[in-house]
Short mmCIF file of C-alpha atoms and ligand atoms in Angstrom, two decimals:
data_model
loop_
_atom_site.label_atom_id
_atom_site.label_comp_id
_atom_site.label_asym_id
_atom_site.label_seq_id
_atom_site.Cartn_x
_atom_site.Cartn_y
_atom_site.Cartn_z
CA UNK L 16 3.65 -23.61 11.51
CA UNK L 17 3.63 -20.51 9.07
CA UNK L 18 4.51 -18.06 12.32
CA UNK L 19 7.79 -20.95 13.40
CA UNK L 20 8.87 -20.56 10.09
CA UNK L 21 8.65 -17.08 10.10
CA UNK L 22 10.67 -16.50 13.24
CA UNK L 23 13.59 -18.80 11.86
CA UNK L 24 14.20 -16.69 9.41
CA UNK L 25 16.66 -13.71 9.93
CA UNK L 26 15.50 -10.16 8.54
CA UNK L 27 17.71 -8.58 5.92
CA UNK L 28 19.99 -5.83 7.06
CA UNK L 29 19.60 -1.93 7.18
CA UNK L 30 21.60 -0.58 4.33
CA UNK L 31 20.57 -4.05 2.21
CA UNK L 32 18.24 -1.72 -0.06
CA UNK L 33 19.90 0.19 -3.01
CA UNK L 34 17.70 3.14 -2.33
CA UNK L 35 17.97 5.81 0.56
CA UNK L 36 14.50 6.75 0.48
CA UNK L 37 11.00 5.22 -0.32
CA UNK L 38 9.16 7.29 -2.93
CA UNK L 39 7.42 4.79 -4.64
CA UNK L 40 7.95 0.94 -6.22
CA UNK L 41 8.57 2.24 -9.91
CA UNK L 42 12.40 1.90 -9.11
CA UNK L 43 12.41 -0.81 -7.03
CA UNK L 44 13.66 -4.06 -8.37
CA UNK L 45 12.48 -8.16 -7.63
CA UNK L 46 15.54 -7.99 -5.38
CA UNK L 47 14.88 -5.22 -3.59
CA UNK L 48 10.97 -6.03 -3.21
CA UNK L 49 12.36 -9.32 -1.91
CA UNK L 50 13.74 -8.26 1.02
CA UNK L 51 11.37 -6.14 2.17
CA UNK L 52 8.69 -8.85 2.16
CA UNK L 53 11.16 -11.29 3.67
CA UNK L 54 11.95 -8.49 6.24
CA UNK L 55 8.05 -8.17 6.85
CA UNK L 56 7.69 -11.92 6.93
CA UNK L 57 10.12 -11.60 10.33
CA UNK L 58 8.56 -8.65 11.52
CA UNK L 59 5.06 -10.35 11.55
CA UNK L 60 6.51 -13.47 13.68
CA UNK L 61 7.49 -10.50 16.19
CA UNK L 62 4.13 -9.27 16.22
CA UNK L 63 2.83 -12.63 17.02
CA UNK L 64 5.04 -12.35 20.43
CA UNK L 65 3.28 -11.88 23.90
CA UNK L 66 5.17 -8.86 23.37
CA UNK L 67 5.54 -7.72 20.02
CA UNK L 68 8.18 -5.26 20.37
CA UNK L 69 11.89 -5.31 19.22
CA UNK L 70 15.22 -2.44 20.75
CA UNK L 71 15.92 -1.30 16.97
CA UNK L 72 15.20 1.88 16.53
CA UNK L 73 15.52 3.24 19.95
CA UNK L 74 16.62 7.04 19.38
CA UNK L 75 15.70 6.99 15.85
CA UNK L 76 12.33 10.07 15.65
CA UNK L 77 10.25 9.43 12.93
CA UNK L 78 7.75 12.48 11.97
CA UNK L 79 4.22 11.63 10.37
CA UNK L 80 3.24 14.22 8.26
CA UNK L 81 -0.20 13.78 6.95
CA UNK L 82 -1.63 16.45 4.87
CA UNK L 83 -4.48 14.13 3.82
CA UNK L 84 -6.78 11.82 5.69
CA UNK L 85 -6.25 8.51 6.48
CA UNK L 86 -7.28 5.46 9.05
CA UNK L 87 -4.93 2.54 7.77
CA UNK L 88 -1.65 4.12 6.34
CA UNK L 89 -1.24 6.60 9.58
CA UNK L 90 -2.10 3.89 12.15
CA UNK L 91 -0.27 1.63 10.55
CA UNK L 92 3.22 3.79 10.75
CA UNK L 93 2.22 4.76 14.05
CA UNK L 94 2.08 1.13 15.20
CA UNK L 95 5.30 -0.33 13.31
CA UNK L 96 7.62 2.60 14.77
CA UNK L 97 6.25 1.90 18.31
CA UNK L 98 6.62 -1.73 17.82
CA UNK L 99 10.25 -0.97 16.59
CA UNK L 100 10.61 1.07 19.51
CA UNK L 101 11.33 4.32 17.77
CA UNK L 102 9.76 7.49 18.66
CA UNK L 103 6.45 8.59 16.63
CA UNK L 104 5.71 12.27 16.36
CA UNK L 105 2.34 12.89 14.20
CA UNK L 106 1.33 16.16 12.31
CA UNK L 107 -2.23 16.66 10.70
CA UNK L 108 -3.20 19.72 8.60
CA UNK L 109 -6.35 20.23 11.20
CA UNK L 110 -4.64 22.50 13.83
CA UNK L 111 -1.11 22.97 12.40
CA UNK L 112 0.20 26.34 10.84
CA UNK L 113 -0.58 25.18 7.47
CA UNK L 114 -4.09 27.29 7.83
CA UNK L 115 -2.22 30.28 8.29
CA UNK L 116 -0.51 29.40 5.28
CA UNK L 117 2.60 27.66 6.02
CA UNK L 118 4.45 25.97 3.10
CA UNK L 119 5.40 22.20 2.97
CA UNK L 120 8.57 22.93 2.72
CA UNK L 121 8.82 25.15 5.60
CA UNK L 122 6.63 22.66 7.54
CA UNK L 123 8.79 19.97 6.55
CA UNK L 124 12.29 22.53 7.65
CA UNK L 125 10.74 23.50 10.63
CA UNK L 126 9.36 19.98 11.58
CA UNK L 127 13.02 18.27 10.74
CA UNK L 128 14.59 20.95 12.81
CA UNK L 129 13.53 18.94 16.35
CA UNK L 130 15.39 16.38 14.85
CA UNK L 131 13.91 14.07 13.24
CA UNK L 132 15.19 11.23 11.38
CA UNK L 133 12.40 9.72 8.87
CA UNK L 134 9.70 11.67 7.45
CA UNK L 135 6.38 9.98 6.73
CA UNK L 136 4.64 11.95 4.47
CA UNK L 137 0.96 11.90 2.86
CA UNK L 138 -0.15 14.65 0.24
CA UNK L 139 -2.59 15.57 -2.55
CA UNK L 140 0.11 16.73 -4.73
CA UNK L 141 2.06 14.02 -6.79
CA UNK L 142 5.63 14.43 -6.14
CA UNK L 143 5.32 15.67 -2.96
CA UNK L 144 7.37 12.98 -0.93
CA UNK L 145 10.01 13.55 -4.25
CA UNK L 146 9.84 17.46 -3.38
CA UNK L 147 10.55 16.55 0.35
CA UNK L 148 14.00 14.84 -0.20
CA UNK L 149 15.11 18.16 -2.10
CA UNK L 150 14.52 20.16 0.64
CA UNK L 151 15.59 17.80 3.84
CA UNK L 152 18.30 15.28 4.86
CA UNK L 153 15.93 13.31 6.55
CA UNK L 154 14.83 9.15 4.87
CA UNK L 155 11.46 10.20 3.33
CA UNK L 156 8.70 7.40 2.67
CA UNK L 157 5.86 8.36 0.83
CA UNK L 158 2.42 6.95 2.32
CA UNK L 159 0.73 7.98 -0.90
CA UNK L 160 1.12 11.61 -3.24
CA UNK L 161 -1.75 12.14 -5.24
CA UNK L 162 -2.60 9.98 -7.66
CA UNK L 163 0.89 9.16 -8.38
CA UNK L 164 2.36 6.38 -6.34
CA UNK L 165 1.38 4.46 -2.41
CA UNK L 166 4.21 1.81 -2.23
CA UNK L 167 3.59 0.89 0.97
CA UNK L 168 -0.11 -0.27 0.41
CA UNK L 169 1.74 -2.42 -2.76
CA UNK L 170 4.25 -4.14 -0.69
CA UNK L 171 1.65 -4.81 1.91
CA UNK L 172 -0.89 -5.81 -0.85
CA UNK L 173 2.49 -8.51 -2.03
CA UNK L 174 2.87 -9.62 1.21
CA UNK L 175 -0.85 -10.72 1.39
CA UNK L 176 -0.68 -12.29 -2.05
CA UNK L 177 2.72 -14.10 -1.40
CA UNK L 178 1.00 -15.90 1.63
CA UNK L 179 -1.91 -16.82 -0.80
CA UNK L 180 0.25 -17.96 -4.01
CA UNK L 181 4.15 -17.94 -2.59
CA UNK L 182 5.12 -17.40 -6.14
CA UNK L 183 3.35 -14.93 -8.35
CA UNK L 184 4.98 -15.47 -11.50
CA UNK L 185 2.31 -16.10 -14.53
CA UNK L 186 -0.48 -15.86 -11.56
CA UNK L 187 -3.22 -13.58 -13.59
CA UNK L 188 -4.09 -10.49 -11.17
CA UNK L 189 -6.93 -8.10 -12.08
CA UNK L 190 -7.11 -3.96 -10.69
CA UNK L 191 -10.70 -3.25 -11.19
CA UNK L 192 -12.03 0.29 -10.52
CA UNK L 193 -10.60 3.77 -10.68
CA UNK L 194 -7.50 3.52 -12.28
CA UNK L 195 -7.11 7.19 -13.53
CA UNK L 196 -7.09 8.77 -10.06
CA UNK L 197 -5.48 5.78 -8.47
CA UNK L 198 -2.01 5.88 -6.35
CA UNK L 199 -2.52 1.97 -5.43
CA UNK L 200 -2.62 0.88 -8.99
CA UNK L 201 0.61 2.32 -10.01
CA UNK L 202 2.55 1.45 -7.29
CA UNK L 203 0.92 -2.63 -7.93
CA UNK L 204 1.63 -2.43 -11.41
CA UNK L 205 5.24 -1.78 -10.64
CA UNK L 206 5.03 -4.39 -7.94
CA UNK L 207 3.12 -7.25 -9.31
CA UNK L 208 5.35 -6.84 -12.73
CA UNK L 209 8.82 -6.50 -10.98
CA UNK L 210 7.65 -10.01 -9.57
CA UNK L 211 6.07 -11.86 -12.35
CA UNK L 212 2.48 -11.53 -12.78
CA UNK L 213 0.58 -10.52 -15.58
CA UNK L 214 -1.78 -7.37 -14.44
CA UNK L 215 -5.23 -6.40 -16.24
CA UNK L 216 -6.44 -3.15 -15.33
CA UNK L 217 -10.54 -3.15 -16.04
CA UNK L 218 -12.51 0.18 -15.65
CA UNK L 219 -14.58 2.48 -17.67
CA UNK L 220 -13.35 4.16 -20.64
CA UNK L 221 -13.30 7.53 -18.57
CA UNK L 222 -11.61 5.99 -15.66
CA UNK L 223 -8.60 4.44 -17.65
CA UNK L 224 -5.64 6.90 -18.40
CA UNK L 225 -4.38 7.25 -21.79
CA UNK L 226 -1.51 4.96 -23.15
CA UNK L 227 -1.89 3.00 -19.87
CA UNK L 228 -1.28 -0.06 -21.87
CA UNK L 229 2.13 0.82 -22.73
CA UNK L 230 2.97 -0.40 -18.86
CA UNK L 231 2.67 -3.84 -20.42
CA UNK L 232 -0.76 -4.21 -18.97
CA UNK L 233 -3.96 -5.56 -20.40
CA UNK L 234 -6.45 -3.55 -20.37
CA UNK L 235 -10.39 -4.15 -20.69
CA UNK L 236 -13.85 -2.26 -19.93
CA UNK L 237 -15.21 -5.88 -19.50
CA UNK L 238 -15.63 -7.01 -15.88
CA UNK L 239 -16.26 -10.72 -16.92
CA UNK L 240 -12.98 -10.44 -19.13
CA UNK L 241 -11.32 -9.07 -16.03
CA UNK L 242 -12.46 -12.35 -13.60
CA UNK L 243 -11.93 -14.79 -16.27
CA UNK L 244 -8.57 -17.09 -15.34
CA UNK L 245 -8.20 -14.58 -12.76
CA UNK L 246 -6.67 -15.55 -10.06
CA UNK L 247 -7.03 -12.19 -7.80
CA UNK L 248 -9.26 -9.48 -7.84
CA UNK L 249 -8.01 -6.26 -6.10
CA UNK L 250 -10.99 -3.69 -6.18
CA UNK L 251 -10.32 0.19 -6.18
CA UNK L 252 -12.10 2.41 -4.45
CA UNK L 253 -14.28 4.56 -6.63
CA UNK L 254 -12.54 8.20 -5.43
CA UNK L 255 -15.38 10.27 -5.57
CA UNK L 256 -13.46 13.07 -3.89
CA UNK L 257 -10.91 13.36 -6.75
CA UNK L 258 -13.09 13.50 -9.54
CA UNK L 259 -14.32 16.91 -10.75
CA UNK L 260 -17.46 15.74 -12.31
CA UNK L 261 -18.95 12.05 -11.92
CA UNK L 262 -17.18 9.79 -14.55
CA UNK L 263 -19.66 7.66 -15.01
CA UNK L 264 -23.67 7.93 -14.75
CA UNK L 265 -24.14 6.93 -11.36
CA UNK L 266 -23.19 4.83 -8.22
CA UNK L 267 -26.03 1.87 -9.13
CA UNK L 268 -25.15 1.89 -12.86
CA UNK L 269 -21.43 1.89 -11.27
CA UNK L 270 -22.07 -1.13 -9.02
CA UNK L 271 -24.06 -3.03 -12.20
CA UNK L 272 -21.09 -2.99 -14.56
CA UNK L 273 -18.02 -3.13 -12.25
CA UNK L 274 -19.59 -4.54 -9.02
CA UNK L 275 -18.46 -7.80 -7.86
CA UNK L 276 -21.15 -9.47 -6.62
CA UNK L 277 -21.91 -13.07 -5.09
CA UNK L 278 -22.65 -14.18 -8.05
CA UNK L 279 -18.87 -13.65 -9.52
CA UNK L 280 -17.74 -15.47 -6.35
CA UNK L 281 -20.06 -18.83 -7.20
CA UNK L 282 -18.91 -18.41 -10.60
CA UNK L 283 -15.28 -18.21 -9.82
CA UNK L 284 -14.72 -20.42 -6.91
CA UNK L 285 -11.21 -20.15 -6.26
CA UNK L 286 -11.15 -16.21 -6.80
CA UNK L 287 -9.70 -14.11 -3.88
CA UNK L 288 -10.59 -10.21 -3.07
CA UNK L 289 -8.43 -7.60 -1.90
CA UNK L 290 -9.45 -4.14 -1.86
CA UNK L 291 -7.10 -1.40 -0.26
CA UNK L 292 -9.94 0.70 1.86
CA UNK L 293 -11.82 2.15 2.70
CA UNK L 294 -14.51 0.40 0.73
CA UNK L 295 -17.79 1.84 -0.53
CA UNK L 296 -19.93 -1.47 0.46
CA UNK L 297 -22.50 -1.70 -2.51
CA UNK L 298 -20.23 0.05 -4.83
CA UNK L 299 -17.13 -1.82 -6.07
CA UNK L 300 -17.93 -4.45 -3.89
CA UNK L 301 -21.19 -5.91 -2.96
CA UNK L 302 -21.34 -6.01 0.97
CA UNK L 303 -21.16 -9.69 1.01
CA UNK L 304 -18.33 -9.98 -0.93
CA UNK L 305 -16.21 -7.58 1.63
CA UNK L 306 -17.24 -9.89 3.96
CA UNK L 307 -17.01 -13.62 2.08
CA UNK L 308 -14.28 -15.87 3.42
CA UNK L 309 -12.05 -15.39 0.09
CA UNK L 310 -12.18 -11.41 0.76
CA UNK L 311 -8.27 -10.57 2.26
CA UNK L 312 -9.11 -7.65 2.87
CA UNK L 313 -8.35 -7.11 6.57
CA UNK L 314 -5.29 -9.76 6.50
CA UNK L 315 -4.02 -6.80 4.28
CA UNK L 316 -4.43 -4.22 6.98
CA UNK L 317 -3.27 -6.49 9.51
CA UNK L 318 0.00 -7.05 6.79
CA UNK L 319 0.44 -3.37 6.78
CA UNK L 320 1.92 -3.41 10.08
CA UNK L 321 4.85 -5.64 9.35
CA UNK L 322 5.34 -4.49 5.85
CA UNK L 323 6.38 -0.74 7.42
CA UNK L 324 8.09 -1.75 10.12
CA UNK L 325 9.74 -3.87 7.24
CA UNK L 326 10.74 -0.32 5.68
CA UNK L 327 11.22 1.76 8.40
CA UNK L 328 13.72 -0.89 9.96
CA UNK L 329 15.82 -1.87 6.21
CA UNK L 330 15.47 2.21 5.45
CA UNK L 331 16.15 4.11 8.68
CA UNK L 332 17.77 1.09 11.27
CA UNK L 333 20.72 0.29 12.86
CA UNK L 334 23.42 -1.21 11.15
CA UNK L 335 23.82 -4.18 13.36
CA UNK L 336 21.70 -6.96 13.19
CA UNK L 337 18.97 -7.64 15.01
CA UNK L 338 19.23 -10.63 17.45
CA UNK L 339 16.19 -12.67 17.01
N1 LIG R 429 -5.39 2.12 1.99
C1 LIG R 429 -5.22 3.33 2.52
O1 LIG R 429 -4.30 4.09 2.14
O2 LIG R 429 -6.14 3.66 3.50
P1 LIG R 429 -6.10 5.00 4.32
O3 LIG R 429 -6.42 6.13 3.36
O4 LIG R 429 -7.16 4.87 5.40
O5 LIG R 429 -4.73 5.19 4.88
#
């Protein structure tokens, strides 16, 4: 029913966002968030087809530059500018130029100069998808900077909540975990807000940034403050790679306070869980939990298909419609 539904409805058109490039949701209005899940929403009924590929982007090269590592984001692109029929060229640090000490920028130049069209890009640095359109004419998406924005992974994590609660204004959603070093939260704060829900960020003192409350979020140390009237839990990963020394005393004492365990799910029974990945099983979330039939977590992944073919196609597409 959902997928006939779905396919009835026509995508928006390239050139219907305000913005040329995707940097990350903190600019991006209800409106504009609107049509890219409503785009998605038709891409997904394509991916249901025997053959879930659409003409669209034939000609259009779209270079994924990924200076960091990653399973879902990069396979994800990959997959929704095949299925858009565009062409996919992929760059990883390991075995580039950038060990004999190559610049982005000059990567980015030299990389653009083969013609390319859209520039996928992944870094460490914040700003470095913001650095990219100051050096290139190419559409640049960011597929996460640092610890600075990841819209993508929020409009895929929107998509998977809109097919939970269609309407997410006054719905109660929680961020529990690493806030301070985390990309994900800022671009769902921007997200979630710009369509209606009230967010509560819960972590450790040491893991919350300073004056993050003045994002109009609430903010609490308190798991069981965090689950009460929630209605979704997104978990963060706890970044252990990003963190100079340990902020807090160690992984058990970690998985005590801000765990969610089995026992959260009995004592919330219609709580969901999302969690972007990878997860630390026995960590933020208890292993039964990433597996427990209210855990999303893999409907997200499976979302994050449609939700950048949504952007690739509304960002970087022709400017006639698609016939459906
Ligand atoms: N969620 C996410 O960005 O996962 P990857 O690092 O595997 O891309």
């Amino acid at each position: 029913m959902q997928a006939r539904e779905e396919a009835s409805q026509a995508p928006a058109a390239p050139g219907s966002l305000k913005h040329r490039h995707l940097l990350g949701l903190s600019t991006y209005d209800e409106e504009e968030i609107g049509c890219i899940l409503h785009t998605a929403r038709y891409f997904r009924s394509v991916l249901r087809r025997a053959i879930p590929r659409v003409p669209p982007m034939r000609g259009v090269t779209v270079a994924n530059l990924f200076f960091e590592p990653s399973t879902r984001t990069r396979i994800s692109f990959e997959l929704a500018e095949k299925r858009l029929s565009a062409d996919p060229v992929n760059f990883s640090v390991s075995g580039s130029s950038v060990s004999k000490g190559e610049t982005l920028k000059d990567t980015a130049l030299n990389i653009e100069a083969m013609k390319v069209n859209v520039v996928v890009i992944r870094h460490k640095s914040p700003g470095a998808a913001i650095f990219l359109t100051r050096c290139i004419d190419s559409v640049v998406i960011n597929a996460g900077d640092g610890a600075h924005e990841h819209p993508t992974q929020a409009l895929l994590d929107l998509l998977t909540l809109t097919d939970i609660h269609p309407s997410l204004e006054g719905r109660n959603i929680s961020i529990i975990g690493d806030i301070a070093h985390s990309r994900v939260a800022r671009s769902n704060i921007y997200g979630l807000q710009a369509l209606g829900a009230q967010v509560t960020l819960c972590a450790p003192g040491t893991m919350t940034p300073v004056g993050v409350e003045d994002m109009g979020v609430r903010v609490t140390n308190r798991l069981d403050e965090a689950l009460e009237g929630c209605d979704v839990a997104m978990a963060l990963r706890v970044q252990l790679e990003r963190q100079g020394a340990l902020l807090f005393p160690g992984v058990r004492e970690y998985h005590a306070r801000y765990g969610i365990t089995l026992k959260h799910m009995e004592r919330h029974p219609d709580l969901r869980i999302m969690h972007p990945g990878p997860v630390n099983r026995g960590v933020e979330l208890a292993s039964e939990v990433v597996d427990h039939e209210r855990a999303v977590i893999l409907d997200q992944v499976t979302n994050g298909v449609a939700a950048r073919m949504a952007v690739l196609y509304l960002l970087a597409g022709p400017k006639e419609e698609l016939a459906s």
